[in-house]
mmCIF file with all atom_site columns, C-alpha atoms in Angstrom:
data_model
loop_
_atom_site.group_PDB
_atom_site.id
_atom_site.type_symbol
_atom_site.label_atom_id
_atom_site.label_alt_id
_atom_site.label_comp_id
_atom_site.label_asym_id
_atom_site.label_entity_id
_atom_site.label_seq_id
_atom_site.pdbx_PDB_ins_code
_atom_site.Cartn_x
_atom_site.Cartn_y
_atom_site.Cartn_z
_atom_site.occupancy
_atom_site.B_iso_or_equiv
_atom_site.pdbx_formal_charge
_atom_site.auth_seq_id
_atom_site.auth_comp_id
_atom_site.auth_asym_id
_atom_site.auth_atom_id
_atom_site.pdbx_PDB_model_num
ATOM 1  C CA . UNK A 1 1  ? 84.518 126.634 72.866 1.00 0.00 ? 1  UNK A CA 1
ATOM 2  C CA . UNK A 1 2  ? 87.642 124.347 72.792 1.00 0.00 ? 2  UNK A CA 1
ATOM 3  C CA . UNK A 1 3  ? 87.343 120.663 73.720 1.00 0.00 ? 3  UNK A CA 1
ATOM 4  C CA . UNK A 1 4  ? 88.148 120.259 77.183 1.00 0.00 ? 4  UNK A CA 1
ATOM 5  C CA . UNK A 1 5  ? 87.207 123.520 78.500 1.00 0.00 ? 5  UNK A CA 1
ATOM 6  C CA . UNK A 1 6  ? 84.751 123.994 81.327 1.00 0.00 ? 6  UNK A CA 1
ATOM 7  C CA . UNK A 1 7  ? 82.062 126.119 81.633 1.00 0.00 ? 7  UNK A CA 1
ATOM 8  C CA . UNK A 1 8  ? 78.405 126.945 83.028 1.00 0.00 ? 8  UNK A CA 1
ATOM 9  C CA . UNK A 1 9  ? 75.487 125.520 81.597 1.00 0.00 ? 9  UNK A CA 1
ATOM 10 C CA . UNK A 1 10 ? 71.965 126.670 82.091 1.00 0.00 ? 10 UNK A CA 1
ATOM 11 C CA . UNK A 1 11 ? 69.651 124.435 81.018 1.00 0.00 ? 11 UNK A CA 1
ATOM 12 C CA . UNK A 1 12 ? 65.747 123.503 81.282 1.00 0.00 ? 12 UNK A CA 1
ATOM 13 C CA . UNK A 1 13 ? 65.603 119.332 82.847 1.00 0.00 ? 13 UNK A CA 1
ATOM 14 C CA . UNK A 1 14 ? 63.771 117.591 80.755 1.00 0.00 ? 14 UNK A CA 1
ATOM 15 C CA . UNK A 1 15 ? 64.266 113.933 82.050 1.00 0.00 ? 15 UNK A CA 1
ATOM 16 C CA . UNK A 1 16 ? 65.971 111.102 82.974 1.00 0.00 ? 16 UNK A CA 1
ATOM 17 C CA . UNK A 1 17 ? 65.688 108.043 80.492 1.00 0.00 ? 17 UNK A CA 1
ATOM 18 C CA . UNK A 1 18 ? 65.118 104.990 82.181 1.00 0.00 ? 18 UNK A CA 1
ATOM 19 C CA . UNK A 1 19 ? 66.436 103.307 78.966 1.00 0.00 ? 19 UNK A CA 1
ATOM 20 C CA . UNK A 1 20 ? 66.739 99.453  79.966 1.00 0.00 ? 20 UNK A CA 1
ATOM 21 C CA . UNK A 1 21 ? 68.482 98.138  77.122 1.00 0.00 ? 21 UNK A CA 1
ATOM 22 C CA . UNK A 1 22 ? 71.111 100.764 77.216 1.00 0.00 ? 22 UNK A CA 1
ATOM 23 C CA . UNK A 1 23 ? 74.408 101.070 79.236 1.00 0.00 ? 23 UNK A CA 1
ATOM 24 C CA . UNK A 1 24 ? 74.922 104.369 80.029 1.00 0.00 ? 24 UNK A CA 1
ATOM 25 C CA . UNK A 1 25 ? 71.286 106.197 80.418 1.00 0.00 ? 25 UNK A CA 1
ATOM 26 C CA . UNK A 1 26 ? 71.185 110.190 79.765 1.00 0.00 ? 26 UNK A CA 1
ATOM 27 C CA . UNK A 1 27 ? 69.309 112.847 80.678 1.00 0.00 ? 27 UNK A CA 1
ATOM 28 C CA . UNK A 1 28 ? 67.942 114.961 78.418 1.00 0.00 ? 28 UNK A CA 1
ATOM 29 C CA . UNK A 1 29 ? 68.113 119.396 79.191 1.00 0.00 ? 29 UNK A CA 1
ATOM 30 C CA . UNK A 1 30 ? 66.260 121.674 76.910 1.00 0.00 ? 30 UNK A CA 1
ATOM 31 C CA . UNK A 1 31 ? 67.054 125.491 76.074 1.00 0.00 ? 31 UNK A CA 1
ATOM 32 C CA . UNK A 1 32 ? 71.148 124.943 76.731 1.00 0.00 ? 32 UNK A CA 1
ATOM 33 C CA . UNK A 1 33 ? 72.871 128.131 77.460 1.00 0.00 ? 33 UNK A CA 1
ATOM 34 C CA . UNK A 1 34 ? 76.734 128.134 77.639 1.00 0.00 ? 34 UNK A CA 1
ATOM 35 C CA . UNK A 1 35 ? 78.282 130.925 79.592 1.00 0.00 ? 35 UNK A CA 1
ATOM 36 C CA . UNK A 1 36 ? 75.229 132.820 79.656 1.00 0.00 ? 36 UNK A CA 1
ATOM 37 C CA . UNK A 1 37 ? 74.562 132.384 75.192 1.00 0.00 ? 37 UNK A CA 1
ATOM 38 C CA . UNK A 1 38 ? 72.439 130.233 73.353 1.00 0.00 ? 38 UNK A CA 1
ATOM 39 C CA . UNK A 1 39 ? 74.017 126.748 72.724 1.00 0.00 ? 39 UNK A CA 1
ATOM 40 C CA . UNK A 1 40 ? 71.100 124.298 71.434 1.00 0.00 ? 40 UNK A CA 1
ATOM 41 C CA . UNK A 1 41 ? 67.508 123.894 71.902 1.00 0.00 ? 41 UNK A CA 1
ATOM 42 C CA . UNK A 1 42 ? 68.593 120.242 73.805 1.00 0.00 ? 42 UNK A CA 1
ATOM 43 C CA . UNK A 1 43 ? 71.458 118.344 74.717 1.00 0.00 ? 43 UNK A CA 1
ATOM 44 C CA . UNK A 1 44 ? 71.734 114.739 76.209 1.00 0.00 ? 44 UNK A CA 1
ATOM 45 C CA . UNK A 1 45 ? 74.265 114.256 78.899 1.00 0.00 ? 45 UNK A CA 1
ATOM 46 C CA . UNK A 1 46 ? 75.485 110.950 80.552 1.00 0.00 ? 46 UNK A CA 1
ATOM 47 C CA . UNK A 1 47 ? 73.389 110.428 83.691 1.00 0.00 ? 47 UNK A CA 1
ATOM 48 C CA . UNK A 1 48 ? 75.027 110.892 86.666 1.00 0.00 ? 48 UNK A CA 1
ATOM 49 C CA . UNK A 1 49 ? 73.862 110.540 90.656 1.00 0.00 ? 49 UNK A CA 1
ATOM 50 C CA . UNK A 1 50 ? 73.322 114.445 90.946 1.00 0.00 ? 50 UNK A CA 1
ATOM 51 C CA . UNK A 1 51 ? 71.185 114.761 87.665 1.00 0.00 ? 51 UNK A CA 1
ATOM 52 C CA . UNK A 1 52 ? 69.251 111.995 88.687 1.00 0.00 ? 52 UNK A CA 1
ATOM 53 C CA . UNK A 1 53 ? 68.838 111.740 92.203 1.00 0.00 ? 53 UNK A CA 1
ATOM 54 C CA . UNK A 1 54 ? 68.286 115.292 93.136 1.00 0.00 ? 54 UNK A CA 1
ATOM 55 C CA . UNK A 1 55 ? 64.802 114.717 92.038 1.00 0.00 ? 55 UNK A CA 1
ATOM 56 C CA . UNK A 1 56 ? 64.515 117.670 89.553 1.00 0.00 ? 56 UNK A CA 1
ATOM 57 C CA . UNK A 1 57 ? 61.368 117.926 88.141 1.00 0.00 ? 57 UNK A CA 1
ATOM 58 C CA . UNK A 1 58 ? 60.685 118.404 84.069 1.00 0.00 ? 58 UNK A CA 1
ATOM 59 C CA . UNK A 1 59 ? 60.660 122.023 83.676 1.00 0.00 ? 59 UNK A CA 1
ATOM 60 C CA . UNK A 1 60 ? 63.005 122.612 86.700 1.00 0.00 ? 60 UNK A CA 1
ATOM 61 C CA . UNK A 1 61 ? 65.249 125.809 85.695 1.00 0.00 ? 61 UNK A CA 1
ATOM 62 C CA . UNK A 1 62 ? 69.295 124.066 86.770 1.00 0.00 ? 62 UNK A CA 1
ATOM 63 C CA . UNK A 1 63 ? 72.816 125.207 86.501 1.00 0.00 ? 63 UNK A CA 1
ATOM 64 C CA . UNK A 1 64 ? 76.536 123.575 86.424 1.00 0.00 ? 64 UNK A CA 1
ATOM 65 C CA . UNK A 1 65 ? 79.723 122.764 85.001 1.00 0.00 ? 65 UNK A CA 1
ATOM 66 C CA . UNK A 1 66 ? 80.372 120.609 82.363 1.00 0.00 ? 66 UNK A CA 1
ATOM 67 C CA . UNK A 1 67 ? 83.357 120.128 80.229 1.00 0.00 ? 67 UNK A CA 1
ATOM 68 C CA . UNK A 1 68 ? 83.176 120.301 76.718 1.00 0.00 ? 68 UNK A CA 1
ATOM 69 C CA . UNK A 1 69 ? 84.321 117.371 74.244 1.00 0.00 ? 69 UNK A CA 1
ATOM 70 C CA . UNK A 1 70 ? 83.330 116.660 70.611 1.00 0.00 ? 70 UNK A CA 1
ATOM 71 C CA . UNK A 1 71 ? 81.263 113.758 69.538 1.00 0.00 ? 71 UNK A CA 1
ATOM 72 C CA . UNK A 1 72 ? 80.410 111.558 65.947 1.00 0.00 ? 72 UNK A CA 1
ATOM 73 C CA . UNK A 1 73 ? 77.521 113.410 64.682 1.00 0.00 ? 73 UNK A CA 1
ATOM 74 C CA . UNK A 1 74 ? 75.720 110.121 63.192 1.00 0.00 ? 74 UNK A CA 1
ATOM 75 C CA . UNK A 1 75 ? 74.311 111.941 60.401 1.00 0.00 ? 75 UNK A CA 1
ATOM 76 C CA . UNK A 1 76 ? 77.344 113.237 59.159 1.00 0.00 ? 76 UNK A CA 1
ATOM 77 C CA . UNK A 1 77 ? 80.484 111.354 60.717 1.00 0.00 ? 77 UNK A CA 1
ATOM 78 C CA . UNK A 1 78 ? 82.395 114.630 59.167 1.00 0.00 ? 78 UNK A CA 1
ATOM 79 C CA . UNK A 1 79 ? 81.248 117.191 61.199 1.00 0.00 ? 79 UNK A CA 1
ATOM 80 C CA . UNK A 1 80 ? 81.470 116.281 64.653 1.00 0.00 ? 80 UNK A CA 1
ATOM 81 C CA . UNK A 1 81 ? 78.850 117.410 67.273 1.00 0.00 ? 81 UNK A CA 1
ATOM 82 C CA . UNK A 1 82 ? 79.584 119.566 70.597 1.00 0.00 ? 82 UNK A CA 1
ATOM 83 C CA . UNK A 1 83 ? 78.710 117.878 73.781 1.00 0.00 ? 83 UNK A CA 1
ATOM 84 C CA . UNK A 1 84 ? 79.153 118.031 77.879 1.00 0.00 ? 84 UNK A CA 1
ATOM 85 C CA . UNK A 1 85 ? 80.677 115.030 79.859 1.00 0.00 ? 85 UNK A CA 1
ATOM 86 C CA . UNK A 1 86 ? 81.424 115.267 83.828 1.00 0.00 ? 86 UNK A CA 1
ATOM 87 C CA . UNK A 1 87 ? 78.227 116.998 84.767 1.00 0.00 ? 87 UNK A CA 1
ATOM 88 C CA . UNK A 1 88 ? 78.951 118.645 88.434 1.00 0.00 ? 88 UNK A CA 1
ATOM 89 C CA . UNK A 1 89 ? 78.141 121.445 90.764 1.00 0.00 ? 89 UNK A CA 1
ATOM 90 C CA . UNK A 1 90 ? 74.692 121.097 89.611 1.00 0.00 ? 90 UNK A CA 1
ATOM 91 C CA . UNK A 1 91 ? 71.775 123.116 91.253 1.00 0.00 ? 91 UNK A CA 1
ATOM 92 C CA . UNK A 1 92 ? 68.402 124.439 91.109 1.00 0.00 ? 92 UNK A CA 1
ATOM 93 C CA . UNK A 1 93 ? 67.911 127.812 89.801 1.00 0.00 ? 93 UNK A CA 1
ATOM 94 C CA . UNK A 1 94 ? 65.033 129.792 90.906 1.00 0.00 ? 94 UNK A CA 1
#
């Protein structure tokens, strides 16, 4: 994966934070797949009005598209982190 490409991502909802002393609040997907592999056992993306208020319950099975950019890994500034921004096309798998 390439920053800026888009793909599918399969994920487990977890939640959305309701973070009040925060910005931007995310929502945090468990068991990632990217294009049908393994990507990470989570991933938080930026909240957006679909993730949100599509009422998804935790444990709610969801696909969509997300593009891919890299991120400062805080632990080690070095080796950036992989992340998804601009969330879309999201829906509820069954």
């Amino acid at each position: 994966m390439s920053e800026g490409d888009q793909v599918i991502i399969q994920a487990i909802y977890n939640m959305c934070s309701k973070r009040e002393h925060t910005v931007i609040n995310h929502v945090l997907l468990c068991d990632v797949r990217v294009n049908g592999e393994l990507f990470r056992d989570h991933v938080w993306v930026k909240k957006s009005k679909v993730l949100c208020d599509e009422k998804f319950e935790k444990g709610d099975k969801i696909c969509c598209t997300g593009i891919v950019e890299y991120y400062l890994n805080i632990d080690d500034a070095k080796s950036p982190k992989v992340g998804f921004r601009h969330i879309r096309n999201v829906c509820k798998e069954k």
